[in-house]
Amino acid sequence: MKQIAAALLCIFFLLLAIIGALLPVIPTVPFLLAALFFAAKVPFLQRHLLNNSKFKRFRQLLADERGKPSPIFSGISIILLWVSLTITGVMIKNLLLRIFLLMIALAVTRYLLAGCCKNK
């Protein structure tokens, strides 16, 4: 019963990811990651998604074979993070929220740099 529910959720999130790839308003990556999460509960879906040629390129961009974030993905993520949070920080008037955004940006940057830049 759990595998059926996981399979249905996987397909649901995969469809949302496909719709998100076509429509610029809906995000793609969170739905794709959710689909991969639920696919891990169903071996057939996990094999199918991980061996799919289109998802294989996406996976290689995100992480290496050991699951460490790739330097390209980390660099792009850090740039987009700081640009978006800087714009948001300029628009926000509340000092506490600005400090909170800065703390989030520093923590995420540290996490991404620690993951991709460790000695191999």
PDB file of C-alpha atoms in Angstrom:
ATOM      1  CA  MET A   1       0.000   0.000   0.000  1.00  0.00           C
ATOM      2  CA  LYS A   2       2.865   2.390   0.844  1.00  0.00           C
ATOM      3  CA  GLN A   3       4.563   1.661  -2.473  1.00  0.00           C
ATOM      4  CA  ILE A   4       1.363   2.466  -4.376  1.00  0.00           C
ATOM      5  CA  ALA A   5       0.999   5.768  -2.527  1.00  0.00           C
ATOM      6  CA  ALA A   6       4.675   6.588  -3.143  1.00  0.00           C
ATOM      7  CA  ALA A   7       4.312   5.725  -6.836  1.00  0.00           C
ATOM      8  CA  LEU A   8       1.235   7.940  -7.191  1.00  0.00           C
ATOM      9  CA  LEU A   9       2.966  10.823  -5.418  1.00  0.00           C
ATOM     10  CA  CYS A  10       6.051  10.337  -7.589  1.00  0.00           C
ATOM     11  CA  ILE A  11       3.977  10.517 -10.773  1.00  0.00           C
ATOM     12  CA  PHE A  12       2.040  13.525  -9.449  1.00  0.00           C
ATOM     13  CA  PHE A  13       5.210  15.483  -8.671  1.00  0.00           C
ATOM     14  CA  LEU A  14       6.792  14.421 -11.945  1.00  0.00           C
ATOM     15  CA  LEU A  15       3.796  15.805 -13.834  1.00  0.00           C
ATOM     16  CA  LEU A  16       4.066  19.052 -11.867  1.00  0.00           C
ATOM     17  CA  ALA A  17       7.777  19.234 -12.775  1.00  0.00           C
ATOM     18  CA  ILE A  18       6.959  18.773 -16.466  1.00  0.00           C
ATOM     19  CA  ILE A  19       4.300  21.480 -16.269  1.00  0.00           C
ATOM     20  CA  GLY A  20       6.833  23.684 -14.451  1.00  0.00           C
ATOM     21  CA  ALA A  21       9.324  23.174 -17.275  1.00  0.00           C
ATOM     22  CA  LEU A  22       6.736  24.477 -19.735  1.00  0.00           C
ATOM     23  CA  LEU A  23       5.302  27.330 -17.659  1.00  0.00           C
ATOM     24  CA  PRO A  24       7.683  29.946 -16.250  1.00  0.00           C
ATOM     25  CA  VAL A  25       5.471  30.643 -13.214  1.00  0.00           C
ATOM     26  CA  ILE A  26       5.696  27.137 -11.723  1.00  0.00           C
ATOM     27  CA  PRO A  27       9.083  25.923 -10.396  1.00  0.00           C
ATOM     28  CA  THR A  28      10.524  22.716 -11.802  1.00  0.00           C
ATOM     29  CA  VAL A  29      13.371  21.641  -9.517  1.00  0.00           C
ATOM     30  CA  PRO A  30      11.437  21.262  -6.224  1.00  0.00           C
ATOM     31  CA  PHE A  31       8.833  19.057  -7.894  1.00  0.00           C
ATOM     32  CA  LEU A  32      11.501  16.997  -9.627  1.00  0.00           C
ATOM     33  CA  LEU A  33      13.340  16.494  -6.339  1.00  0.00           C
ATOM     34  CA  ALA A  34      10.080  15.485  -4.658  1.00  0.00           C
ATOM     35  CA  ALA A  35       9.449  12.978  -7.460  1.00  0.00           C
ATOM     36  CA  LEU A  36      12.920  11.506  -6.974  1.00  0.00           C
ATOM     37  CA  PHE A  37      12.311  11.320  -3.216  1.00  0.00           C
ATOM     38  CA  PHE A  38       9.130   9.297  -3.655  1.00  0.00           C
ATOM     39  CA  ALA A  39      10.695   7.229  -6.450  1.00  0.00           C
ATOM     40  CA  ALA A  40      13.265   6.006  -3.934  1.00  0.00           C
ATOM     41  CA  LYS A  41      10.444   4.098  -2.215  1.00  0.00           C
ATOM     42  CA  VAL A  42       9.558   2.247  -5.441  1.00  0.00           C
ATOM     43  CA  PRO A  43      12.541   0.402  -7.017  1.00  0.00           C
ATOM     44  CA  PHE A  44      11.042   0.291 -10.526  1.00  0.00           C
ATOM     45  CA  LEU A  45      10.414   4.046 -10.628  1.00  0.00           C
ATOM     46  CA  GLN A  46      13.784   4.809  -9.098  1.00  0.00           C
ATOM     47  CA  ARG A  47      15.604   2.777 -11.758  1.00  0.00           C
ATOM     48  CA  HIS A  48      13.522   4.344 -14.507  1.00  0.00           C
ATOM     49  CA  LEU A  49      14.057   7.937 -13.364  1.00  0.00           C
ATOM     50  CA  LEU A  50      17.744   7.607 -12.547  1.00  0.00           C
ATOM     51  CA  ASN A  51      18.580   5.838 -15.822  1.00  0.00           C
ATOM     52  CA  ASN A  52      16.482   8.156 -17.992  1.00  0.00           C
ATOM     53  CA  SER A  53      18.767  10.078 -20.363  1.00  0.00           C
ATOM     54  CA  LYS A  54      17.068  13.430 -19.740  1.00  0.00           C
ATOM     55  CA  PHE A  55      17.262  13.130 -15.950  1.00  0.00           C
ATOM     56  CA  LYS A  56      20.798  11.767 -16.083  1.00  0.00           C
ATOM     57  CA  ARG A  57      22.047  15.088 -17.482  1.00  0.00           C
ATOM     58  CA  PHE A  58      20.139  16.949 -14.764  1.00  0.00           C
ATOM     59  CA  ARG A  59      21.623  14.713 -12.061  1.00  0.00           C
ATOM     60  CA  GLN A  60      25.151  15.123 -13.409  1.00  0.00           C
ATOM     61  CA  LEU A  61      24.750  18.900 -13.305  1.00  0.00           C
ATOM     62  CA  LEU A  62      23.554  18.802  -9.689  1.00  0.00           C
ATOM     63  CA  ALA A  63      25.940  16.255  -8.184  1.00  0.00           C
ATOM     64  CA  ASP A  64      28.710  13.802  -8.885  1.00  0.00           C
ATOM     65  CA  GLU A  65      28.411  10.038  -8.542  1.00  0.00           C
ATOM     66  CA  ARG A  66      28.907  10.237  -4.764  1.00  0.00           C
ATOM     67  CA  GLY A  67      26.132  12.792  -4.308  1.00  0.00           C
ATOM     68  CA  LYS A  68      28.400  15.793  -3.689  1.00  0.00           C
ATOM     69  CA  PRO A  69      27.172  19.045  -5.279  1.00  0.00           C
ATOM     70  CA  SER A  70      29.064  19.907  -8.453  1.00  0.00           C
ATOM     71  CA  PRO A  71      31.147  23.108  -8.463  1.00  0.00           C
ATOM     72  CA  ILE A  72      29.154  24.462 -11.436  1.00  0.00           C
ATOM     73  CA  PHE A  73      25.832  23.976  -9.656  1.00  0.00           C
ATOM     74  CA  SER A  74      27.213  25.409  -6.428  1.00  0.00           C
ATOM     75  CA  GLY A  75      28.616  28.479  -8.182  1.00  0.00           C
ATOM     76  CA  ILE A  76      25.414  29.196 -10.067  1.00  0.00           C
ATOM     77  CA  SER A  77      23.364  28.635  -6.911  1.00  0.00           C
ATOM     78  CA  ILE A  78      25.516  31.008  -4.863  1.00  0.00           C
ATOM     79  CA  ILE A  79      25.321  33.741  -7.506  1.00  0.00           C
ATOM     80  CA  LEU A  80      21.548  33.440  -7.860  1.00  0.00           C
ATOM     81  CA  LEU A  81      21.125  33.289  -4.088  1.00  0.00           C
ATOM     82  CA  TRP A  82      23.061  36.490  -3.454  1.00  0.00           C
ATOM     83  CA  VAL A  83      21.470  38.380  -6.362  1.00  0.00           C
ATOM     84  CA  SER A  84      17.919  37.474  -5.340  1.00  0.00           C
ATOM     85  CA  LEU A  85      18.486  38.090  -1.622  1.00  0.00           C
ATOM     86  CA  THR A  86      20.217  41.410  -2.322  1.00  0.00           C
ATOM     87  CA  ILE A  87      17.253  42.578  -4.387  1.00  0.00           C
ATOM     88  CA  THR A  88      14.873  41.359  -1.682  1.00  0.00           C
ATOM     89  CA  GLY A  89      16.950  43.029   1.037  1.00  0.00           C
ATOM     90  CA  VAL A  90      16.804  46.365  -0.787  1.00  0.00           C
ATOM     91  CA  MET A  91      13.018  46.127  -1.049  1.00  0.00           C
ATOM     92  CA  ILE A  92      12.498  45.165   2.609  1.00  0.00           C
ATOM     93  CA  LYS A  93      12.457  48.003   5.148  1.00  0.00           C
ATOM     94  CA  ASN A  94      12.645  45.877   8.320  1.00  0.00           C
ATOM     95  CA  LEU A  95      16.208  45.591   9.655  1.00  0.00           C
ATOM     96  CA  LEU A  96      15.559  42.278  11.452  1.00  0.00           C
ATOM     97  CA  LEU A  97      14.340  40.670   8.232  1.00  0.00           C
ATOM     98  CA  ARG A  98      17.430  41.935   6.410  1.00  0.00           C
ATOM     99  CA  ILE A  99      19.657  40.400   9.076  1.00  0.00           C
ATOM    100  CA  PHE A 100      17.691  37.141   8.862  1.00  0.00           C
ATOM    101  CA  LEU A 101      18.132  37.066   5.059  1.00  0.00           C
ATOM    102  CA  LEU A 102      21.855  37.694   5.473  1.00  0.00           C
ATOM    103  CA  MET A 103      22.146  34.810   7.953  1.00  0.00           C
ATOM    104  CA  ILE A 104      20.302  32.485   5.543  1.00  0.00           C
ATOM    105  CA  ALA A 105      22.520  33.542   2.643  1.00  0.00           C
ATOM    106  CA  LEU A 106      25.698  32.980   4.659  1.00  0.00           C
ATOM    107  CA  ALA A 107      24.540  29.549   5.882  1.00  0.00           C
ATOM    108  CA  VAL A 108      23.529  28.343   2.414  1.00  0.00           C
ATOM    109  CA  THR A 109      26.748  29.682   0.873  1.00  0.00           C
ATOM    110  CA  ARG A 110      28.833  27.910   3.513  1.00  0.00           C
ATOM    111  CA  TYR A 111      26.920  24.670   2.950  1.00  0.00           C
ATOM    112  CA  LEU A 112      27.359  24.789  -0.823  1.00  0.00           C
ATOM    113  CA  LEU A 113      31.043  25.663  -0.611  1.00  0.00           C
ATOM    114  CA  ALA A 114      31.694  22.945   1.959  1.00  0.00           C
ATOM    115  CA  GLY A 115      29.973  20.346  -0.200  1.00  0.00           C
ATOM    116  CA  CYS A 116      31.729  21.036  -3.486  1.00  0.00           C
ATOM    117  CA  CYS A 117      35.165  22.166  -2.344  1.00  0.00           C
ATOM    118  CA  LYS A 118      36.172  19.422   0.084  1.00  0.00           C
ATOM    119  CA  ASN A 119      39.304  17.463  -0.726  1.00  0.00           C
ATOM    120  CA  LYS A 120      38.501  14.347  -2.689  1.00  0.00           C
TER     121      LYS A 120
END
